[in-house]
Amino acid sequence: MATLAPPAPAVDDRLTRIWETPRGIGGMLSTVDHKTIGKRYLVTSFVFLVLGGVEAAVMRAQLIHSNLRLVSPEVYNQLYSMHGVTMMFLYASPVLSGFSNYLWPLLIGSRDMAVPRLNALSYWIFLASGIFLYSSFLVGQAPNDGWFAYAPFSLRPYDPGLNMDYYALGLVFLAVSTTVGAINFIVTFFKLRAPGMSVNRVPIIMWGTLTASVAIIFSLSSLTVACIYLFFERRFGMHFYDPAAGGQPLLWQHLFWILAHPWVYVVVLPAMGIVSDVIPTFARRPLVGYTFVALATVATGILGFGVWVHHMFATGLSEMSLSFFGAASMVIAIPSAVAVFAWIATIWTGRPVFTTAFLFMAGFIILFVIGGVSGVVTAAVPFDWQVTDTYFVVGHIHYVLIGINVFPVVGGLYYWLPKMTGRMLSERLGKWNFWVMFVGFNLGFFPMHISGLLGMPRRIYTYPSGLGWDTANLITSIGAYLFAVGVLLFVINFFWSLRRGRVAGPDPWRGPSLEWSTSSPPPPYNFAVIPTVRSAYPMWERPEQREEAGKEPSQLDRGPVLDQGRETVGTSSLDGEPLAVLQMPSDSYWPFLLAFSLLVLFFGLLAPVWALVVIGGVGLLVCVIGWLWPTREERELAMREEAAA
């Protein structure tokens, strides 16, 4: 077990002066520190989770009994549409970006992400696009055609308000954030790993986020194009989706699901990575089948591109298409099963410690199997035809998106919040937190399958009595509120820990990876020296055993200090061989200003007020020029490099 000495005070002071962001509003708006950005992602996405939860609470009150009229059909449409948009795009993916932004440099022994300013831009645009979408409630015109926005109902003749303009522009705006964030993760994975950290030594969460990032690059453009077409058709009278003018409504569905199905894996693969990294800590042994789990993660991402049509089995496609995509949808269960067997084998052959974080991971495995099975059965075309557009599908998607995302996220927070805050959460309250969420979740979402099998269609705001749906809906609503109480217990536990939580220390869980080798919370520079890594679990190494076996041990307290500026080590893509000392950029206001300019531009397009469009466009141009203009330090560095050459 590795133990580390703190850095010398002089080194600590020098590195802190180099990397620390000044306090105050200026520092708040200009920081590029990955830890600050990661925490902002986590907090902001949790705010959106709460907003989406409030929308769900109103919907469940409306559906708790037949013939209720608590809200109007139009208000209900806006609530369920924004609930879907929020959970899919403003919570599920950004919360995982929060984990990755905070953890990646700590996991790979780096001082920051590869492109820190791009990282800051990604967050500011995410926040701005969320504000843009939620401002629609202020004018009573939130998106109202579901998170899928099927044409032709989303076209102007059927929906003349600003509702779907908010949707189209908001998702294009958000896509900018998601894309630049994905690029940053990919570059960081291949260029900033610590010396010796080959690709078969990185934590699984990094494989999950890398696969999700590649999926984003290849699929998000599809939704962006779909939304641009939708906006042009609504505003300028074009006819991409209008069948009366030669357009094709199914074009929307193809473009939408080419993104939306891989998106499911975008919001679950990094979460599965959290599970793969947390379970070994509490099972007290390495993950069984590390290589197979990493390959299964990548395979799931690849296969995810070939199954989008299973959302369209009821649209009249050819039998050949149905057969191919039905089979592909069943095949994707194989890599998922590999991961499940690896988790179970790790627990079975280990010595489990039943902490709150472990309970959330174990609960996740159960929910993952239920959600997976209810998904595989819909790959059978005849069964899918029976349950299409029923509450069975709603139950399935909640097992996938809440069971496979929220449970690992909350469990991951119990695991890594002590690293972020330096304080432990209450284990007693945490176990209450888990059981209330687990019981509430299954009470709330399993009966949805029964409602669907009884014929209850999705997307209805009320229903008549006598159809046999009342009892299942009553239980669903009670379970949903109980689940919300569980989330509230987590929030209470978090704030309690900030004031009264036990001091965590550097490694409260005896964790195996690099983040546990530095203090809690980590210093601004992450590591006093850049470590050298020789195994997948450097903190669990016993140097004497490795030396006896003729293997080099990892070096966590010896290595380059790099205290001549904002520097970190660049390494080779596969083997992690050191290649160069990289100069990292300092804090900057340009990412914030660029995101603000885009916000003005998008509001101008929405209104439409062309003066705002011009102001936003000019601001955008100025920000890009200012961002790229070399600073004095960069010019001096270029001159030194030129002189040296």
XYZ file of C-alpha atoms in Angstrom:
645
model
C 0.000 0.000 0.000
C 1.517 3.301 -1.083
C 2.016 6.077 1.492
C 3.112 9.530 0.475
C 4.870 12.372 2.238
C 3.511 15.922 1.786
C 5.509 18.193 -0.566
C 8.146 20.530 0.797
C 6.607 23.878 1.880
C 8.625 25.842 -0.667
C 7.435 23.612 -3.523
C 3.862 23.767 -2.291
C 3.936 27.596 -2.115
C 5.502 27.947 -5.562
C 3.060 25.578 -7.261
C 0.097 27.124 -5.454
C 1.044 30.613 -6.692
C 1.260 29.266 -10.248
C -2.005 27.295 -10.327
C -4.319 28.969 -7.808
C -7.211 31.051 -9.140
C -7.606 34.460 -7.439
C -10.665 34.825 -5.216
C -13.533 37.163 -6.124
C -15.828 37.659 -9.086
C -12.899 37.957 -11.495
C -11.574 34.556 -10.499
C -15.056 33.068 -10.551
C -15.645 34.141 -14.172
C -12.165 33.428 -15.498
C -11.057 30.196 -13.813
C -10.102 27.221 -15.958
C -9.383 24.911 -13.012
C -10.864 21.522 -13.900
C -11.878 20.891 -10.285
C -13.932 24.077 -10.105
C -15.499 23.388 -13.496
C -16.278 19.804 -12.492
C -18.017 20.927 -9.293
C -19.971 23.543 -11.238
C -21.157 20.847 -13.646
C -22.249 18.672 -10.730
C -24.114 21.434 -8.903
C -25.763 22.844 -12.033
C -26.881 19.446 -13.309
C -28.311 18.641 -9.862
C -30.276 21.900 -9.973
C -31.691 20.769 -13.314
C -32.403 17.328 -11.796
C -34.466 19.025 -9.089
C -36.308 21.138 -11.676
C -37.038 18.029 -13.738
C -38.162 16.300 -10.548
C -40.588 19.121 -9.703
C -42.072 18.825 -13.198
C -42.446 15.073 -12.672
C -44.072 15.637 -9.275
C -46.776 17.822 -10.842
C -47.350 15.224 -13.576
C -47.666 12.420 -11.048
C -50.199 14.481 -9.065
C -52.172 14.906 -12.280
C -52.088 11.150 -13.004
C -52.542 9.857 -9.463
C -56.229 9.200 -10.160
C -58.535 9.148 -13.163
C -60.359 12.225 -14.461
C -58.226 14.795 -12.621
C -57.804 18.314 -13.995
C -55.093 19.831 -11.777
C -53.324 21.374 -14.783
C -54.472 22.092 -18.307
C -53.481 19.839 -21.220
C -51.172 22.575 -22.570
C -49.392 23.002 -19.231
C -49.055 19.234 -18.943
C -47.544 19.039 -22.433
C -44.976 21.678 -21.520
C -44.142 19.953 -18.232
C -43.584 16.510 -19.690
C -41.635 17.917 -22.629
C -39.299 19.934 -20.432
C -39.056 17.014 -17.993
C -37.690 14.865 -20.815
C -35.404 17.549 -22.228
C -34.080 18.357 -18.770
C -33.383 14.813 -17.695
C -31.869 13.718 -21.006
C -29.830 16.761 -21.983
C -29.444 19.043 -18.945
C -28.929 16.452 -16.212
C -27.940 12.924 -17.295
C -24.965 13.758 -19.506
C -23.703 16.961 -17.809
C -23.607 15.320 -14.382
C -21.224 12.706 -15.786
C -19.170 15.482 -17.369
C -18.924 16.893 -13.855
C -17.390 13.668 -12.564
C -15.022 13.413 -15.508
C -13.947 17.048 -15.403
C -13.172 16.843 -11.716
C -11.615 13.389 -11.698
C -9.767 12.811 -14.960
C -6.587 14.826 -14.263
C -6.514 13.317 -10.767
C -6.948 9.804 -12.152
C -4.188 10.164 -14.743
C -1.660 12.164 -12.739
C -2.020 15.411 -14.677
C -2.255 19.040 -13.613
C -5.355 19.865 -15.733
C -7.409 18.843 -18.759
C -5.778 19.099 -22.186
C -7.670 22.232 -23.257
C -8.617 24.099 -20.067
C -10.188 27.149 -21.713
C -12.309 24.924 -23.935
C -13.339 23.151 -20.758
C -14.513 26.431 -19.233
C -16.337 27.327 -22.456
C -18.143 23.997 -22.396
C -19.520 24.710 -18.912
C -20.552 28.317 -19.593
C -22.417 27.298 -22.770
C -24.107 24.444 -20.908
C -25.316 26.909 -18.266
C -26.366 29.494 -20.857
C -28.296 26.976 -22.962
C -30.094 25.729 -19.846
C -31.073 29.313 -18.968
C -32.204 29.794 -22.574
C -34.449 26.714 -22.502
C -35.925 27.458 -19.071
C -36.605 31.112 -19.938
C -39.415 29.689 -22.081
C -41.487 29.223 -18.908
C -41.326 32.982 -18.273
C -43.385 33.593 -21.422
C -45.532 30.481 -20.972
C -44.189 28.873 -24.140
C -41.931 26.012 -23.086
C -41.361 23.172 -25.576
C -44.571 21.140 -25.747
C -44.136 18.278 -28.223
C -42.124 15.921 -26.036
C -38.356 15.584 -25.853
C -38.527 13.757 -29.221
C -40.468 16.600 -30.982
C -41.885 14.417 -33.733
C -42.698 16.134 -37.018
C -45.189 17.123 -38.340
C -46.701 18.011 -34.908
C -43.704 20.213 -34.143
C -44.173 22.237 -37.350
C -45.685 25.716 -37.267
C -49.147 24.833 -38.647
C -49.739 22.523 -35.657
C -47.675 24.408 -33.066
C -47.516 28.134 -33.944
C -46.005 29.521 -30.699
C -42.365 29.939 -29.759
C -42.382 26.587 -27.930
C -40.586 24.483 -30.506
C -38.357 27.374 -31.569
C -37.006 27.316 -28.019
C -36.505 23.569 -28.425
C -34.704 23.723 -31.790
C -32.426 26.627 -30.897
C -31.817 25.437 -27.335
C -30.576 22.019 -28.423
C -28.342 23.488 -31.132
C -26.913 25.838 -28.477
C -26.348 22.974 -26.054
C -24.742 20.861 -28.785
C -21.858 23.347 -28.947
C -21.097 22.705 -25.281
C -21.376 18.947 -25.592
C -19.164 18.804 -28.683
C -16.289 20.884 -27.330
C -16.446 18.954 -24.068
C -16.187 15.642 -25.947
C -13.164 16.873 -27.925
C -11.459 17.876 -24.703
C -11.995 14.434 -23.142
C -10.646 12.623 -26.198
C -7.481 14.743 -26.373
C -6.916 14.452 -22.626
C -7.250 10.659 -22.725
C -4.637 10.244 -25.439
C -2.146 12.999 -24.517
C -2.070 13.713 -20.768
C -1.834 10.367 -19.002
C 1.011 10.059 -16.491
C 4.243 8.490 -17.701
C 3.849 4.711 -17.769
C 0.052 4.810 -17.735
C -0.638 2.754 -20.854
C -4.199 2.461 -22.100
C -4.673 -0.834 -20.238
C -3.956 0.896 -16.922
C -6.558 3.656 -16.975
C -9.651 3.472 -14.738
C -12.759 2.108 -16.492
C -14.650 5.376 -16.032
C -12.234 6.866 -18.546
C -13.079 4.174 -21.100
C -16.761 4.938 -20.537
C -16.328 8.676 -20.994
C -14.006 8.218 -23.978
C -16.525 5.947 -25.726
C -19.333 8.380 -24.944
C -17.264 11.289 -26.278
C -16.574 9.518 -29.576
C -20.279 8.669 -29.846
C -21.106 12.343 -29.328
C -18.734 13.437 -32.071
C -20.267 11.035 -34.596
C -23.953 11.322 -33.626
C -24.677 14.755 -32.202
C -24.395 16.400 -35.606
C -27.467 14.402 -36.631
C -29.687 16.073 -34.006
C -28.112 19.444 -34.743
C -29.011 19.108 -38.423
C -32.514 17.939 -37.505
C -33.048 20.979 -35.262
C -31.669 23.407 -37.850
C -34.039 21.915 -40.447
C -36.903 22.246 -37.957
C -36.070 25.877 -37.229
C -35.729 26.727 -40.953
C -39.026 25.035 -41.731
C -40.830 26.849 -38.920
C -39.301 30.268 -39.596
C -38.555 30.392 -43.305
C -41.206 28.103 -44.768
C -38.905 25.351 -45.937
C -40.307 21.834 -46.260
C -37.919 19.235 -44.911
C -40.622 17.413 -42.932
C -43.856 18.562 -44.616
C -45.305 15.655 -46.671
C -47.736 17.963 -48.485
C -44.754 19.814 -49.988
C -42.591 16.754 -50.683
C -40.945 16.601 -47.274
C -40.626 13.461 -45.173
C -41.748 13.313 -41.504
C -39.758 10.118 -40.995
C -36.595 12.082 -41.798
C -36.987 13.741 -38.394
C -37.309 10.392 -36.645
C -34.221 8.989 -38.350
C -32.111 12.079 -37.600
C -33.400 12.276 -34.043
C -32.881 8.612 -33.117
C -29.459 8.401 -34.803
C -28.470 10.704 -31.925
C -30.974 9.713 -29.299
C -30.174 6.006 -29.139
C -26.386 6.405 -28.871
C -27.252 9.121 -26.347
C -28.586 6.388 -24.070
C -25.069 4.970 -23.968
C -23.610 8.463 -23.545
C -25.527 8.736 -20.276
C -24.898 5.178 -19.064
C -21.364 4.144 -20.115
C -19.536 6.654 -17.879
C -21.963 5.706 -15.086
C -21.092 2.044 -15.644
C -17.463 3.117 -15.440
C -18.135 4.600 -11.999
C -19.514 1.231 -10.915
C -16.510 -0.617 -12.343
C -14.130 1.618 -10.381
C -16.018 1.808 -7.081
C -16.873 -1.882 -6.658
C -13.210 -3.048 -6.546
C -12.457 -0.595 -3.726
C -15.152 -2.064 -1.493
C -14.654 -5.654 -2.683
C -10.985 -5.226 -1.748
C -9.746 -6.744 -4.975
C -9.081 -5.693 -8.601
C -11.933 -5.757 -11.089
C -12.440 -9.212 -12.582
C -11.901 -9.132 -16.349
C -10.636 -5.537 -16.631
C -9.719 -5.985 -20.312
C -13.071 -7.575 -21.189
C -14.993 -4.806 -19.410
C -13.022 -2.132 -21.283
C -13.634 -3.906 -24.594
C -17.315 -4.394 -23.738
C -17.606 -0.664 -23.052
C -16.199 0.209 -26.468
C -18.266 -2.515 -28.178
C -21.459 -1.171 -26.615
C -20.682 2.273 -27.974
C -20.061 0.916 -31.476
C -23.150 -1.319 -31.532
C -25.201 1.597 -30.226
C -24.958 3.209 -33.641
C -26.728 0.271 -35.274
C -29.950 0.087 -33.284
C -31.664 3.459 -33.663
C -34.423 1.966 -35.797
C -35.746 -0.124 -32.910
C -37.489 3.083 -31.827
C -39.302 3.087 -35.183
C -40.611 -0.471 -35.521
C -44.190 0.830 -35.753
C -43.542 3.303 -38.568
C -44.094 0.886 -41.453
C -40.503 -0.029 -42.324
C -39.666 -3.056 -44.473
C -39.474 -6.545 -42.955
C -35.773 -6.728 -43.782
C -35.126 -3.555 -41.776
C -37.161 -4.832 -38.856
C -35.271 -8.140 -38.838
C -31.828 -6.529 -39.026
C -32.392 -3.899 -36.371
C -34.260 -6.338 -34.126
C -31.284 -8.705 -34.198
C -28.815 -5.857 -33.649
C -30.822 -4.703 -30.642
C -30.538 -8.160 -29.095
C -26.798 -8.449 -29.790
C -26.071 -5.316 -27.782
C -27.096 -7.207 -24.660
C -23.898 -9.293 -24.903
C -21.318 -6.647 -23.900
C -23.671 -5.436 -21.174
C -23.822 -8.977 -19.825
C -19.995 -9.110 -19.784
C -19.922 -6.088 -17.488
C -22.612 -7.524 -15.210
C -20.732 -10.831 -14.828
C -17.512 -8.914 -14.090
C -19.159 -6.875 -11.325
C -20.787 -9.924 -9.754
C -17.567 -11.944 -9.956
C -15.623 -9.092 -8.347
C -18.041 -8.953 -5.433
C -18.310 -12.739 -5.166
C -14.571 -13.314 -5.018
C -13.815 -10.234 -2.895
C -14.400 -9.214 0.690
C -17.273 -6.710 0.354
C -17.502 -3.749 2.713
C -21.128 -2.632 2.812
C -20.736 1.129 2.734
C -23.388 3.447 1.326
C -21.457 3.808 -1.918
C -21.280 0.014 -2.258
C -25.034 -0.326 -1.646
C -25.765 2.128 -4.455
C -23.530 0.134 -6.811
C -25.136 -3.173 -5.813
C -28.587 -1.605 -6.245
C -27.529 -0.382 -9.641
C -26.706 -3.935 -10.782
C -30.248 -5.078 -9.934
C -31.831 -2.116 -11.722
C -29.462 -2.544 -14.677
C -30.616 -6.132 -15.171
C -34.324 -5.206 -14.924
C -33.892 -2.247 -17.289
C -31.804 -4.328 -19.671
C -34.288 -7.197 -19.806
C -37.242 -4.846 -20.375
C -35.222 -3.300 -23.214
C -34.197 -6.563 -24.856
C -37.782 -7.787 -25.050
C -38.717 -4.711 -27.084
C -36.133 -5.821 -29.639
C -38.640 -8.542 -30.574
C -40.716 -6.758 -33.201
C -44.107 -8.363 -32.409
C -43.738 -7.526 -28.710
C -42.581 -4.013 -29.527
C -45.692 -3.438 -31.631
C -47.818 -4.372 -28.601
C -46.133 -1.940 -26.210
C -45.164 0.928 -28.542
C -46.316 4.264 -27.128
C -47.515 2.676 -23.883
C -46.366 3.184 -20.311
C -44.306 -0.014 -20.600
C -41.775 2.018 -22.559
C -41.915 4.802 -19.972
C -41.106 2.277 -17.241
C -38.222 0.852 -19.273
C -36.664 4.232 -20.033
C -36.809 5.222 -16.357
C -35.058 2.010 -15.301
C -32.383 2.808 -17.880
C -31.952 6.499 -17.253
C -32.581 6.749 -13.511
C -31.577 3.268 -12.429
C -28.413 3.188 -14.514
C -27.544 6.864 -14.185
C -28.825 8.303 -10.900
C -27.850 5.378 -8.663
C -24.193 5.279 -9.823
C -24.090 9.075 -9.674
C -25.299 9.242 -6.072
C -23.085 6.290 -5.135
C -20.166 7.961 -6.885
C -20.794 11.129 -4.885
C -20.707 9.168 -1.632
C -17.366 7.788 -2.846
C -15.708 10.948 -4.226
C -17.336 13.820 -2.266
C -14.856 13.247 0.597
C -12.115 13.858 -1.975
C -13.847 17.009 -3.235
C -14.829 18.564 0.095
C -12.448 16.923 2.586
C -15.443 15.810 4.666
C -17.170 12.434 5.053
C -20.911 12.061 4.592
C -22.942 10.308 7.274
C -23.031 6.558 6.644
C -26.165 6.094 8.777
C -28.114 8.755 6.895
C -26.574 7.458 3.667
C -28.002 3.974 4.170
C -31.441 5.470 4.853
C -30.861 7.500 1.703
C -30.177 4.349 -0.347
C -33.080 2.247 0.900
C -35.639 5.053 0.532
C -34.450 5.739 -3.017
C -34.303 2.035 -3.926
C -37.765 1.195 -2.573
C -39.274 4.414 -3.933
C -37.745 3.847 -7.350
C -39.074 0.324 -7.768
C -42.447 1.261 -6.269
C -42.660 4.186 -8.653
C -41.420 2.823 -11.937
C -42.056 -0.937 -11.991
C -45.877 -0.495 -12.007
C -45.460 1.589 -15.163
C -44.713 -1.665 -17.000
C -48.046 -3.057 -15.760
C -49.894 0.122 -16.767
C -48.413 -0.248 -20.228
C -49.350 -3.908 -20.517
C -52.887 -2.927 -19.490
C -52.919 -0.585 -22.461
C -52.287 2.839 -20.891
C -50.776 5.074 -23.591
C -47.915 7.414 -22.765
C -48.150 11.215 -23.182
C -51.749 11.499 -21.925
C -52.540 14.065 -19.266
C -55.595 12.316 -17.812
C -57.615 9.139 -18.312
C -61.153 7.950 -17.718
C -62.068 5.657 -14.823
C -62.935 1.991 -15.248
C -59.914 1.032 -17.366
C -58.042 -0.653 -14.536
C -55.238 1.933 -14.488
C -56.071 3.753 -11.220
C -54.307 1.415 -8.775
C -51.080 1.196 -10.786
C -50.989 4.985 -11.171
C -51.653 5.545 -7.473
C -48.743 3.250 -6.554
C -46.528 4.899 -9.186
C -47.185 8.376 -7.792
C -46.566 7.271 -4.191
C -43.304 5.613 -5.248
C -42.183 8.685 -7.211
C -42.719 10.923 -4.180
C -40.874 8.431 -1.949
C -37.980 8.469 -4.418
C -37.948 12.273 -4.219
C -37.702 12.013 -0.418
C -34.656 9.796 -0.925
C -33.006 12.431 -3.119
C -33.802 15.012 -0.441
C -32.032 12.848 2.154
C -28.907 12.945 0.001
C -29.071 16.734 -0.217
C -29.473 16.943 3.581
C -26.544 14.579 4.073
C -24.370 16.659 1.751
C -24.978 19.931 3.600
C -24.661 18.168 6.972
C -21.246 16.835 5.936
C -19.972 20.300 5.007
C -20.529 21.487 8.595
C -20.208 18.371 10.721
C -18.718 15.641 8.580
C -15.632 13.831 9.786
C -12.366 14.965 8.185
C -11.745 12.588 5.304
C -7.971 12.571 4.968
C -6.272 11.726 1.658
C -7.526 8.130 1.334
C -10.591 7.332 3.479
C -11.601 4.234 1.448
C -8.132 2.741 0.820
C -8.745 3.389 -2.873
C -6.509 1.999 -5.609
C -6.169 4.891 -8.077
C -4.090 8.072 -8.194
C -6.656 10.553 -6.876
C -6.275 8.996 -3.425
C -2.550 9.812 -3.388
C -3.164 13.536 -2.981
C -4.840 15.527 -0.233
C -8.609 15.963 0.222
C -9.518 18.385 -1.253
C -6.611 18.356 -3.704
C -4.286 21.381 -3.964
C -4.647 23.692 -7.011
C -1.795 21.851 -8.759
C -3.164 18.332 -8.005
C 0.218 16.603 -7.567
C 3.508 17.950 -6.189
C 5.351 15.732 -8.682
C 4.128 14.055 -11.848
C 3.806 10.342 -10.899
C 5.007 7.376 -12.922
C 2.494 4.534 -13.113
C 3.299 0.822 -13.605
C -0.063 -0.853 -12.910
C -3.825 -0.283 -13.063
C -3.973 0.007 -9.257
C -0.905 2.030 -8.231
C -2.117 2.728 -4.680
C -2.504 -0.988 -4.017
C 0.979 -1.925 -5.144
C 3.415 -3.548 -2.754
C 6.799 -2.399 -4.124
C 8.730 -5.260 -2.571
C 6.483 -7.858 -4.252
C 6.821 -6.163 -7.642
C 10.592 -5.976 -7.294
C 10.717 -9.672 -6.380
C 8.669 -10.397 -9.497
C 11.050 -8.323 -11.613
C 8.514 -5.538 -12.207
C 9.082 -1.849 -11.658
C 6.879 -0.268 -8.992
C 4.965 2.949 -9.584
C 6.644 6.127 -8.353
C 4.117 8.445 -6.769
C 6.410 10.688 -4.713
C 9.273 11.023 -7.186
C 9.205 12.649 -10.597
C 9.296 16.021 -12.349
C 8.076 18.965 -10.248
C 7.457 21.327 -13.209
C 7.346 24.560 -11.216
C 8.504 27.019 -13.894
C 4.981 27.853 -14.986
C 1.696 26.123 -15.758
C 3.217 22.906 -17.025
C 2.313 19.251 -17.257
C 3.710 16.211 -19.054
C 2.491 15.159 -22.504
C 2.749 11.426 -23.228
C 2.317 9.019 -26.130
C -1.164 7.855 -27.033
C -0.880 4.129 -26.254
C 2.022 3.430 -23.907
C 2.132 6.679 -21.962
C 5.775 7.371 -22.777
C 6.741 10.961 -21.851
C 7.148 13.130 -24.941
C 7.129 16.795 -23.909
C 6.500 19.336 -21.207
C 3.294 21.130 -22.167
C 2.564 24.765 -21.374
C -0.989 25.109 -20.059
C -2.986 28.333 -20.502
C -3.797 30.662 -17.633
C -7.257 31.799 -16.484
C -9.225 33.776 -19.043
C -12.488 35.742 -19.348
C -12.902 34.804 -23.041
C -14.821 31.536 -22.485
C -17.411 33.318 -20.328
C -17.714 36.264 -22.724
C -18.001 33.974 -25.751
C -20.802 31.973 -24.112
C -22.600 35.215 -23.192
C -22.307 36.436 -26.806
C -23.833 33.181 -28.016
C -26.691 33.606 -25.535
C -27.439 37.071 -26.959
C -27.218 35.678 -30.491
C -29.656 32.836 -29.798
C -32.173 35.134 -28.088
C -31.915 37.381 -31.140
C -32.715 34.451 -33.430
C -35.636 33.429 -31.219
C -37.343 36.828 -30.927
C -36.438 37.497 -33.825
C -34.602 40.783 -33.186
C -31.879 41.193 -35.779
C -30.094 43.889 -33.773
C -29.478 41.298 -31.055
C -28.251 38.850 -33.684
C -25.743 41.421 -34.932
C -24.614 42.330 -31.381
C -24.188 38.665 -30.492
C -22.360 37.930 -33.754
C -19.954 40.836 -33.318
C -19.352 39.842 -29.703
C -18.666 36.299 -30.842
C -16.145 37.500 -33.430
C -14.371 39.740 -30.913
C -14.173 36.898 -28.397
C -12.705 34.470 -30.925
C -10.063 36.998 -31.985
C -9.251 37.895 -28.381
C -9.043 34.227 -27.411
C -6.632 33.380 -30.232
C -4.519 36.540 -29.893
C -1.186 35.452 -28.342
C -0.470 36.784 -24.856
C 2.862 38.308 -23.886
C 3.905 35.062 -22.196
C 3.028 33.095 -25.320
C 4.981 35.494 -27.547
C 8.023 35.296 -25.230
C 7.809 31.510 -25.185
C 7.628 31.386 -28.977
C 10.674 33.650 -29.222
C 12.627 31.433 -26.800
C 11.691 28.311 -28.749
C 12.673 30.018 -32.008
C 16.002 31.093 -30.532
C 16.650 27.584 -29.205
C 15.920 26.095 -32.626
